[in-house]
Amino acid sequence: MIKQKEHFHGSDLEKIEKIYGVKRENITSFSANVNPLGISPKLRETLASHVDAITTYPDREYTSLRRCIADYVDAGPEQIIVGNGSTELISLIIQLNRPKKAMIIGPTYSEYEREIKLGGGTCLYYPLKEADGFVINLSDFTAKLNDTIDMLVICNPNNPTSTCIDNKQMRRILDVCKEHGIFVMIDETYVEFAADVAKITAVPLTQYYDNLIILRGTSKFFAAPGLRLGYAITGNRDLIRSINQRQNPWSISSLAAIAGEIMFTDHDYMRQTRALISSERDRMYDLLNRHPDYKVYEPSANFLLVKLLREDQTSDALFEKAIRQNMMIRDCSTFPFLDERYIRFCIMSPEMNDKLMHCILE
């Protein structure tokens, strides 16, 4: 298991307040990777009128919610599984598959490894290479897949590199995995921020591959981490039945189910989000790309990974500099295969982005 030192998650504002003496309400978290527009205006305006829903149990099958999600992702309602955040679904999928040896493309989110280890499995990492800009070398990667591996975990776009695998490449990966009997779990938490979602998402591939499940949630793109609403898409009916049998009933509250139905239809909010992220992502990338002290990797998600090139700069020192100015970035030295030369930050409002750029580049 990869050793990782203690780090601050984007939600750890209480810890920050205690250690640095900076009031949490004054901190702008560039570490949480959450949509800077906040929750959907349509949701804000209408959810209160549905508050009486908490007096009844939700539909055990979540039929209306699954139909709404299916329309949103262009899949069939029978392909949709809902859960108490994508974290619950990650746990359920890994518990059901019980992989003895899983391969994880890293550096990436640590929860995959934790769940696999809890189930008694071991993890093998395939490291994305800095020399390749953290973009996958497809032929090298597929050559590493073999019959001893029973599960592959991919975060796409990947956290923290913000790089992605397009669906043509993913089809090749799935073909090789099918040959070796490898089940594939793809976490698409950040795919909705991509400039061309259709080019990256593997949802259409669920029609052709039964060794595939895709995870998404509402925490990042819809800025609703407290809602705890996640969902998965798969064409494997046996897996759907197994998850439904194992999952606790009513894992999503009545209000969360209603909120999901509302937010997935707020198309104006989605367009505004993509326009803001796209323009600010390009602007911040260009600013950093022109600076001799930094190397920035071409991003697909709503955050950027940056390498510090100056010898007197470290991720820890830059984290402290930013937090003293009420801004929280991510020190990436806690990720596998990264060190104290890397930071990550998400895209916020143009005004706050300007403030962060001044902090980093001054």
Short mmCIF file of C-alpha atoms in Angstrom, two decimals:
data_model
loop_
_atom_site.label_atom_id
_atom_site.label_comp_id
_atom_site.label_asym_id
_atom_site.label_seq_id
_atom_site.Cartn_x
_atom_site.Cartn_y
_atom_site.Cartn_z
CA MET A 1 0.00 0.00 0.00
CA ILE A 2 1.30 3.44 -0.97
CA LYS A 3 2.29 5.46 2.09
CA GLN A 4 0.62 8.84 2.23
CA LYS A 5 1.21 11.58 4.78
CA GLU A 6 -1.58 13.49 6.49
CA HIS A 7 -3.16 16.09 4.25
CA PHE A 8 -5.96 18.61 4.19
CA HIS A 9 -9.05 17.67 2.19
CA GLY A 10 -11.00 20.49 0.57
CA SER A 11 -13.62 20.14 3.32
CA ASP A 12 -11.14 20.30 6.24
CA LEU A 13 -11.73 23.97 6.98
CA GLU A 14 -12.12 23.31 10.72
CA LYS A 15 -8.59 21.87 10.83
CA ILE A 16 -7.24 24.84 8.90
CA GLU A 17 -8.91 27.27 11.28
CA LYS A 18 -7.43 25.49 14.30
CA ILE A 19 -3.89 25.18 12.93
CA TYR A 20 -3.50 28.49 11.08
CA GLY A 21 -5.91 30.72 12.97
CA VAL A 22 -7.72 31.67 9.77
CA LYS A 23 -11.49 31.82 10.15
CA ARG A 24 -13.05 29.08 8.03
CA GLU A 25 -15.83 31.35 6.75
CA ASN A 26 -13.15 33.60 5.23
CA ILE A 27 -11.38 30.78 3.37
CA THR A 28 -11.90 30.24 -0.35
CA SER A 29 -11.27 26.55 -0.97
CA PHE A 30 -9.45 26.00 -4.25
CA SER A 31 -8.92 22.44 -3.02
CA ALA A 32 -12.49 21.10 -3.02
CA ASN A 33 -12.97 21.16 -6.84
CA VAL A 34 -16.59 22.33 -6.45
CA ASN A 35 -18.52 24.38 -9.03
CA PRO A 36 -17.93 28.07 -8.13
CA LEU A 37 -21.48 29.02 -9.16
CA GLY A 38 -22.88 27.16 -6.15
CA ILE A 39 -26.06 25.12 -6.34
CA SER A 40 -28.50 25.29 -9.21
CA PRO A 41 -30.76 28.41 -8.98
CA LYS A 42 -33.68 26.24 -10.03
CA LEU A 43 -32.97 23.96 -7.07
CA ARG A 44 -32.57 26.90 -4.67
CA GLU A 45 -35.88 28.40 -5.76
CA THR A 46 -38.01 25.26 -5.69
CA LEU A 47 -36.66 22.77 -3.14
CA ALA A 48 -38.25 24.52 -0.16
CA SER A 49 -41.68 23.98 -1.66
CA HIS A 50 -41.08 20.21 -1.47
CA VAL A 51 -40.08 20.11 2.20
CA ASP A 52 -43.18 18.10 3.14
CA ALA A 53 -41.61 15.16 1.30
CA ILE A 54 -39.66 14.35 4.47
CA THR A 55 -42.90 13.17 6.08
CA THR A 56 -43.00 10.13 3.77
CA TYR A 57 -40.58 7.43 2.67
CA PRO A 58 -39.07 7.92 -0.79
CA ASP A 59 -39.97 5.55 -3.60
CA ARG A 60 -37.89 2.48 -2.83
CA GLU A 61 -37.02 2.07 -6.53
CA TYR A 62 -36.36 5.81 -7.08
CA THR A 63 -38.16 5.40 -10.42
CA SER A 64 -38.61 9.08 -11.24
CA LEU A 65 -35.07 10.01 -10.20
CA ARG A 66 -33.52 7.19 -12.24
CA ARG A 67 -35.57 8.21 -15.27
CA CYS A 68 -34.37 11.80 -14.87
CA ILE A 69 -30.72 10.72 -14.58
CA ALA A 70 -31.13 8.41 -17.57
CA ASP A 71 -32.35 11.33 -19.69
CA TYR A 72 -29.43 13.43 -18.46
CA VAL A 73 -26.73 10.87 -19.36
CA ASP A 74 -28.56 9.44 -22.41
CA ALA A 75 -28.95 5.91 -21.09
CA GLY A 76 -31.83 3.64 -20.14
CA PRO A 77 -33.46 3.97 -16.68
CA GLU A 78 -32.81 0.25 -16.16
CA GLN A 79 -29.05 1.00 -16.38
CA ILE A 80 -29.08 3.50 -13.48
CA ILE A 81 -28.22 2.75 -9.85
CA VAL A 82 -28.46 5.51 -7.25
CA GLY A 83 -26.62 5.73 -3.95
CA ASN A 84 -25.67 7.83 -0.95
CA GLY A 85 -22.91 9.62 -2.82
CA SER A 86 -20.51 7.93 -5.21
CA THR A 87 -18.53 6.82 -2.14
CA GLU A 88 -21.26 4.34 -1.17
CA LEU A 89 -21.34 2.99 -4.71
CA ILE A 90 -17.55 2.59 -4.85
CA SER A 91 -17.76 0.57 -1.66
CA LEU A 92 -20.65 -1.60 -2.90
CA ILE A 93 -19.04 -2.32 -6.27
CA ILE A 94 -15.72 -3.30 -4.73
CA GLN A 95 -17.41 -5.44 -2.06
CA LEU A 96 -19.37 -7.32 -4.71
CA ASN A 97 -16.42 -7.85 -7.05
CA ARG A 98 -14.01 -8.67 -4.20
CA PRO A 99 -10.90 -8.20 -6.37
CA LYS A 100 -7.85 -10.15 -5.28
CA LYS A 101 -5.60 -7.90 -7.34
CA ALA A 102 -6.71 -4.55 -8.71
CA MET A 103 -4.85 -2.16 -10.96
CA ILE A 104 -5.30 1.58 -10.35
CA ILE A 105 -4.10 4.29 -12.71
CA GLY A 106 -2.28 6.80 -10.53
CA PRO A 107 -1.67 9.25 -9.05
CA THR A 108 -5.33 9.38 -8.11
CA TYR A 109 -8.02 9.47 -5.41
CA SER A 110 -7.06 7.30 -2.41
CA GLU A 111 -10.55 5.90 -1.63
CA TYR A 112 -10.27 3.20 -4.32
CA GLU A 113 -7.23 1.63 -2.70
CA ARG A 114 -8.70 1.91 0.79
CA GLU A 115 -11.85 0.02 -0.19
CA ILE A 116 -9.93 -2.66 -2.07
CA LYS A 117 -7.62 -3.20 0.92
CA LEU A 118 -10.60 -3.39 3.30
CA GLY A 119 -11.95 -6.23 1.15
CA GLY A 120 -8.69 -8.14 1.45
CA GLY A 121 -7.40 -7.33 -2.02
CA THR A 122 -4.07 -5.92 -3.15
CA CYS A 123 -3.44 -2.95 -5.43
CA LEU A 124 -1.05 -2.52 -8.29
CA TYR A 125 -0.53 1.02 -9.58
CA TYR A 126 0.14 1.97 -13.18
CA PRO A 127 1.87 5.36 -12.87
CA LEU A 128 1.12 8.08 -15.39
CA LYS A 129 4.46 9.57 -16.36
CA GLU A 130 5.36 13.23 -15.91
CA ALA A 131 7.48 13.03 -19.08
CA ASP A 132 4.26 12.26 -21.01
CA GLY A 133 2.39 15.14 -19.36
CA PHE A 134 0.54 12.55 -17.25
CA VAL A 135 -1.26 11.42 -20.43
CA ILE A 136 -1.63 7.65 -20.67
CA ASN A 137 0.65 5.70 -23.02
CA LEU A 138 -2.01 3.33 -24.32
CA SER A 139 0.19 0.62 -25.80
CA ASP A 140 2.44 0.51 -22.74
CA PHE A 141 -0.55 0.42 -20.40
CA THR A 142 -2.51 -2.32 -22.18
CA ALA A 143 0.67 -4.44 -22.29
CA LYS A 144 0.63 -4.41 -18.47
CA LEU A 145 -2.88 -5.95 -18.27
CA ASN A 146 -2.96 -9.71 -17.69
CA ASP A 147 -4.99 -12.59 -16.26
CA THR A 148 -3.73 -12.01 -12.69
CA ILE A 149 -5.65 -8.71 -12.50
CA ASP A 150 -9.37 -8.92 -11.85
CA MET A 151 -10.31 -5.22 -11.52
CA LEU A 152 -9.18 -1.96 -13.12
CA VAL A 153 -10.00 1.44 -11.59
CA ILE A 154 -9.80 4.60 -13.70
CA CYS A 155 -10.65 8.16 -12.68
CA ASN A 156 -11.49 10.00 -15.90
CA PRO A 157 -10.74 12.91 -16.05
CA ASN A 158 -8.17 12.02 -13.45
CA ASN A 159 -7.74 13.68 -10.07
CA PRO A 160 -5.22 15.31 -9.53
CA THR A 161 -3.66 15.39 -13.03
CA SER A 162 -6.78 16.71 -14.85
CA THR A 163 -5.78 14.58 -17.85
CA CYS A 164 -8.21 12.26 -19.58
CA ILE A 165 -8.66 9.15 -21.71
CA ASP A 166 -11.02 9.58 -24.66
CA ASN A 167 -13.67 6.99 -25.39
CA LYS A 168 -11.83 5.59 -28.41
CA GLN A 169 -8.87 4.80 -26.15
CA MET A 170 -11.26 3.51 -23.49
CA ARG A 171 -12.80 1.09 -25.97
CA ARG A 172 -9.33 -0.37 -26.62
CA ILE A 173 -8.74 -0.70 -22.86
CA LEU A 174 -12.11 -2.41 -22.41
CA ASP A 175 -11.36 -4.86 -25.24
CA VAL A 176 -8.08 -5.90 -23.60
CA CYS A 177 -9.76 -6.13 -20.18
CA LYS A 178 -12.48 -8.32 -21.66
CA GLU A 179 -9.81 -10.69 -23.01
CA HIS A 180 -8.29 -11.03 -19.53
CA GLY A 181 -11.54 -11.15 -17.53
CA ILE A 182 -10.93 -7.75 -15.88
CA PHE A 183 -13.86 -5.73 -14.55
CA VAL A 184 -13.53 -1.96 -15.11
CA MET A 185 -14.78 0.78 -12.79
CA ILE A 186 -14.58 4.30 -14.25
CA ASP A 187 -15.09 7.30 -11.97
CA GLU A 188 -16.44 10.17 -14.08
CA THR A 189 -16.86 12.64 -11.23
CA TYR A 190 -15.28 15.45 -13.27
CA VAL A 191 -16.33 14.58 -16.83
CA GLU A 192 -19.13 17.18 -16.94
CA PHE A 193 -16.54 19.96 -16.68
CA ALA A 194 -14.77 18.80 -19.86
CA ALA A 195 -14.85 20.92 -22.99
CA ASP A 196 -16.21 17.96 -24.98
CA VAL A 197 -18.03 15.56 -22.67
CA ALA A 198 -19.13 13.31 -25.55
CA LYS A 199 -15.50 12.69 -26.51
CA ILE A 200 -14.55 11.50 -23.01
CA THR A 201 -17.53 9.84 -21.35
CA ALA A 202 -17.73 6.06 -21.52
CA VAL A 203 -21.50 5.96 -20.92
CA PRO A 204 -22.28 4.90 -24.54
CA LEU A 205 -19.88 1.97 -24.10
CA THR A 206 -22.13 0.46 -21.41
CA GLN A 207 -24.33 -0.73 -24.29
CA TYR A 208 -21.53 -2.98 -25.56
CA TYR A 209 -19.46 -4.01 -22.52
CA ASP A 210 -20.77 -5.90 -19.50
CA ASN A 211 -17.42 -5.62 -17.68
CA LEU A 212 -17.94 -1.90 -17.11
CA ILE A 213 -19.57 0.41 -14.58
CA ILE A 214 -19.37 4.21 -14.51
CA LEU A 215 -19.68 6.34 -11.39
CA ARG A 216 -20.84 9.94 -11.11
CA GLY A 217 -22.10 12.26 -8.39
CA THR A 218 -23.54 15.68 -7.67
CA SER A 219 -20.84 16.95 -5.29
CA LYS A 220 -18.58 18.68 -7.82
CA PHE A 221 -20.41 19.78 -10.96
CA PHE A 222 -23.66 20.53 -9.13
CA ALA A 223 -21.89 21.93 -6.03
CA ALA A 224 -23.94 19.74 -3.68
CA PRO A 225 -21.53 17.57 -1.62
CA GLY A 226 -23.87 17.70 1.38
CA LEU A 227 -26.72 16.22 -0.65
CA ARG A 228 -24.91 12.84 -0.81
CA LEU A 229 -26.42 11.82 -4.14
CA GLY A 230 -24.40 9.59 -6.44
CA TYR A 231 -25.27 7.31 -9.31
CA ALA A 232 -23.80 4.62 -11.53
CA ILE A 233 -24.42 3.48 -15.09
CA THR A 234 -23.88 -0.07 -16.32
CA GLY A 235 -25.27 -2.51 -18.86
CA ASN A 236 -24.60 -5.48 -16.58
CA ARG A 237 -28.05 -6.51 -15.32
CA ASP A 238 -26.66 -9.17 -12.97
CA LEU A 239 -24.49 -6.54 -11.28
CA ILE A 240 -27.47 -4.20 -10.93
CA ARG A 241 -29.50 -6.94 -9.24
CA SER A 242 -26.61 -7.77 -6.90
CA ILE A 243 -26.16 -4.12 -5.88
CA ASN A 244 -29.89 -3.68 -5.33
CA GLN A 245 -29.98 -6.79 -3.13
CA ARG A 246 -26.99 -5.67 -1.06
CA GLN A 247 -27.73 -1.95 -0.77
CA ASN A 248 -29.65 -0.69 2.24
CA PRO A 249 -33.18 0.46 1.33
CA TRP A 250 -33.91 4.19 1.14
CA SER A 251 -30.23 5.12 1.06
CA ILE A 252 -31.20 8.48 -0.48
CA SER A 253 -33.52 10.82 1.40
CA SER A 254 -36.78 12.08 -0.10
CA LEU A 255 -35.40 15.61 -0.41
CA ALA A 256 -32.18 14.42 -2.06
CA ALA A 257 -34.20 12.43 -4.60
CA ILE A 258 -36.36 15.48 -5.40
CA ALA A 259 -33.30 17.73 -5.55
CA GLY A 260 -31.72 15.40 -8.10
CA GLU A 261 -34.76 15.56 -10.33
CA ILE A 262 -34.65 19.36 -10.22
CA MET A 263 -30.93 19.93 -10.77
CA PHE A 264 -30.60 17.50 -13.67
CA THR A 265 -33.05 19.63 -15.66
CA ASP A 266 -31.45 23.04 -15.01
CA HIS A 267 -29.89 23.42 -18.45
CA ASP A 268 -29.15 27.15 -18.11
CA TYR A 269 -27.07 26.44 -15.01
CA MET A 270 -25.16 23.70 -16.83
CA ARG A 271 -24.39 26.00 -19.79
CA GLN A 272 -23.24 28.81 -17.48
CA THR A 273 -21.02 26.41 -15.55
CA ARG A 274 -19.32 25.07 -18.67
CA ALA A 275 -18.83 28.56 -20.11
CA LEU A 276 -17.22 29.85 -16.90
CA ILE A 277 -14.97 26.82 -16.41
CA SER A 278 -13.89 26.75 -20.05
CA SER A 279 -12.91 30.44 -20.26
CA GLU A 280 -11.17 30.57 -16.86
CA ARG A 281 -9.43 27.23 -17.41
CA ASP A 282 -7.93 28.50 -20.68
CA ARG A 283 -6.94 31.84 -19.13
CA MET A 284 -5.25 30.33 -16.06
CA TYR A 285 -3.53 27.66 -18.13
CA ASP A 286 -2.10 30.32 -20.46
CA LEU A 287 -0.89 32.48 -17.55
CA LEU A 288 0.97 29.60 -15.95
CA ASN A 289 2.18 28.12 -19.23
CA ARG A 290 4.00 31.36 -20.07
CA HIS A 291 5.72 31.59 -16.68
CA PRO A 292 9.25 30.12 -16.39
CA ASP A 293 8.80 29.05 -12.75
CA TYR A 294 5.93 26.65 -13.41
CA LYS A 295 4.95 23.72 -15.57
CA VAL A 296 1.21 23.24 -16.00
CA TYR A 297 -0.36 20.14 -17.53
CA GLU A 298 -3.14 20.52 -20.07
CA PRO A 299 -6.38 20.23 -18.07
CA SER A 300 -9.67 18.54 -18.94
CA ALA A 301 -11.45 18.97 -15.58
CA ASN A 302 -12.14 22.05 -13.42
CA PHE A 303 -8.71 22.01 -11.79
CA LEU A 304 -5.07 22.32 -12.79
CA LEU A 305 -1.99 20.38 -11.73
CA VAL A 306 1.15 22.53 -11.58
CA LYS A 307 4.79 21.60 -11.09
CA LEU A 308 7.00 24.08 -9.22
CA LEU A 309 10.29 24.51 -11.07
CA ARG A 310 12.13 26.88 -8.76
CA GLU A 311 14.45 25.17 -6.28
CA ASP A 312 13.36 27.44 -3.41
CA GLN A 313 9.65 26.65 -3.85
CA THR A 314 7.80 23.71 -2.31
CA SER A 315 4.15 22.73 -2.32
CA ASP A 316 3.99 23.03 1.46
CA ALA A 317 5.42 26.56 1.44
CA LEU A 318 3.05 27.67 -1.32
CA PHE A 319 0.12 26.11 0.54
CA GLU A 320 1.02 28.16 3.62
CA LYS A 321 1.49 31.33 1.58
CA ALA A 322 -1.97 30.90 0.04
CA ILE A 323 -3.71 30.04 3.31
CA ARG A 324 -2.30 33.20 4.91
CA GLN A 325 -4.19 35.04 2.18
CA ASN A 326 -7.38 33.08 2.96
CA MET A 327 -7.04 30.72 0.00
CA MET A 328 -6.67 26.94 0.27
CA ILE A 329 -4.89 25.00 -2.48
CA ARG A 330 -3.93 21.32 -2.51
CA ASP A 331 -0.42 20.25 -1.59
CA CYS A 332 -0.04 17.23 -3.91
CA SER A 333 2.90 15.64 -2.12
CA THR A 334 0.38 13.26 -0.51
CA PHE A 335 -0.57 11.68 -3.83
CA PRO A 336 1.24 8.53 -5.02
CA PHE A 337 4.04 9.34 -7.51
CA LEU A 338 3.96 13.07 -6.80
CA ASP A 339 6.15 15.02 -4.40
CA GLU A 340 6.64 18.45 -2.86
CA ARG A 341 7.02 20.01 -6.34
CA TYR A 342 3.31 19.72 -7.20
CA ILE A 343 0.17 21.70 -6.33
CA ARG A 344 -3.42 21.49 -7.53
CA PHE A 345 -6.17 24.08 -7.47
CA CYS A 346 -9.64 24.32 -8.94
CA ILE A 347 -11.28 27.11 -10.92
CA MET A 348 -13.32 29.62 -8.94
CA SER A 349 -14.76 33.02 -9.86
CA PRO A 350 -12.62 35.24 -12.13
CA GLU A 351 -11.97 37.63 -9.21
CA MET A 352 -10.77 34.88 -6.89
CA ASN A 353 -8.76 33.29 -9.70
CA ASP A 354 -6.98 36.62 -10.19
CA LYS A 355 -6.19 36.74 -6.48
CA LEU A 356 -4.76 33.21 -6.52
CA MET A 357 -2.72 33.87 -9.66
CA HIS A 358 -1.25 36.97 -8.00
CA CYS A 359 -0.37 34.88 -4.92
CA ILE A 360 1.33 32.20 -7.00
CA LEU A 361 3.00 34.34 -9.65
CA GLU A 362 4.09 37.42 -7.70
#
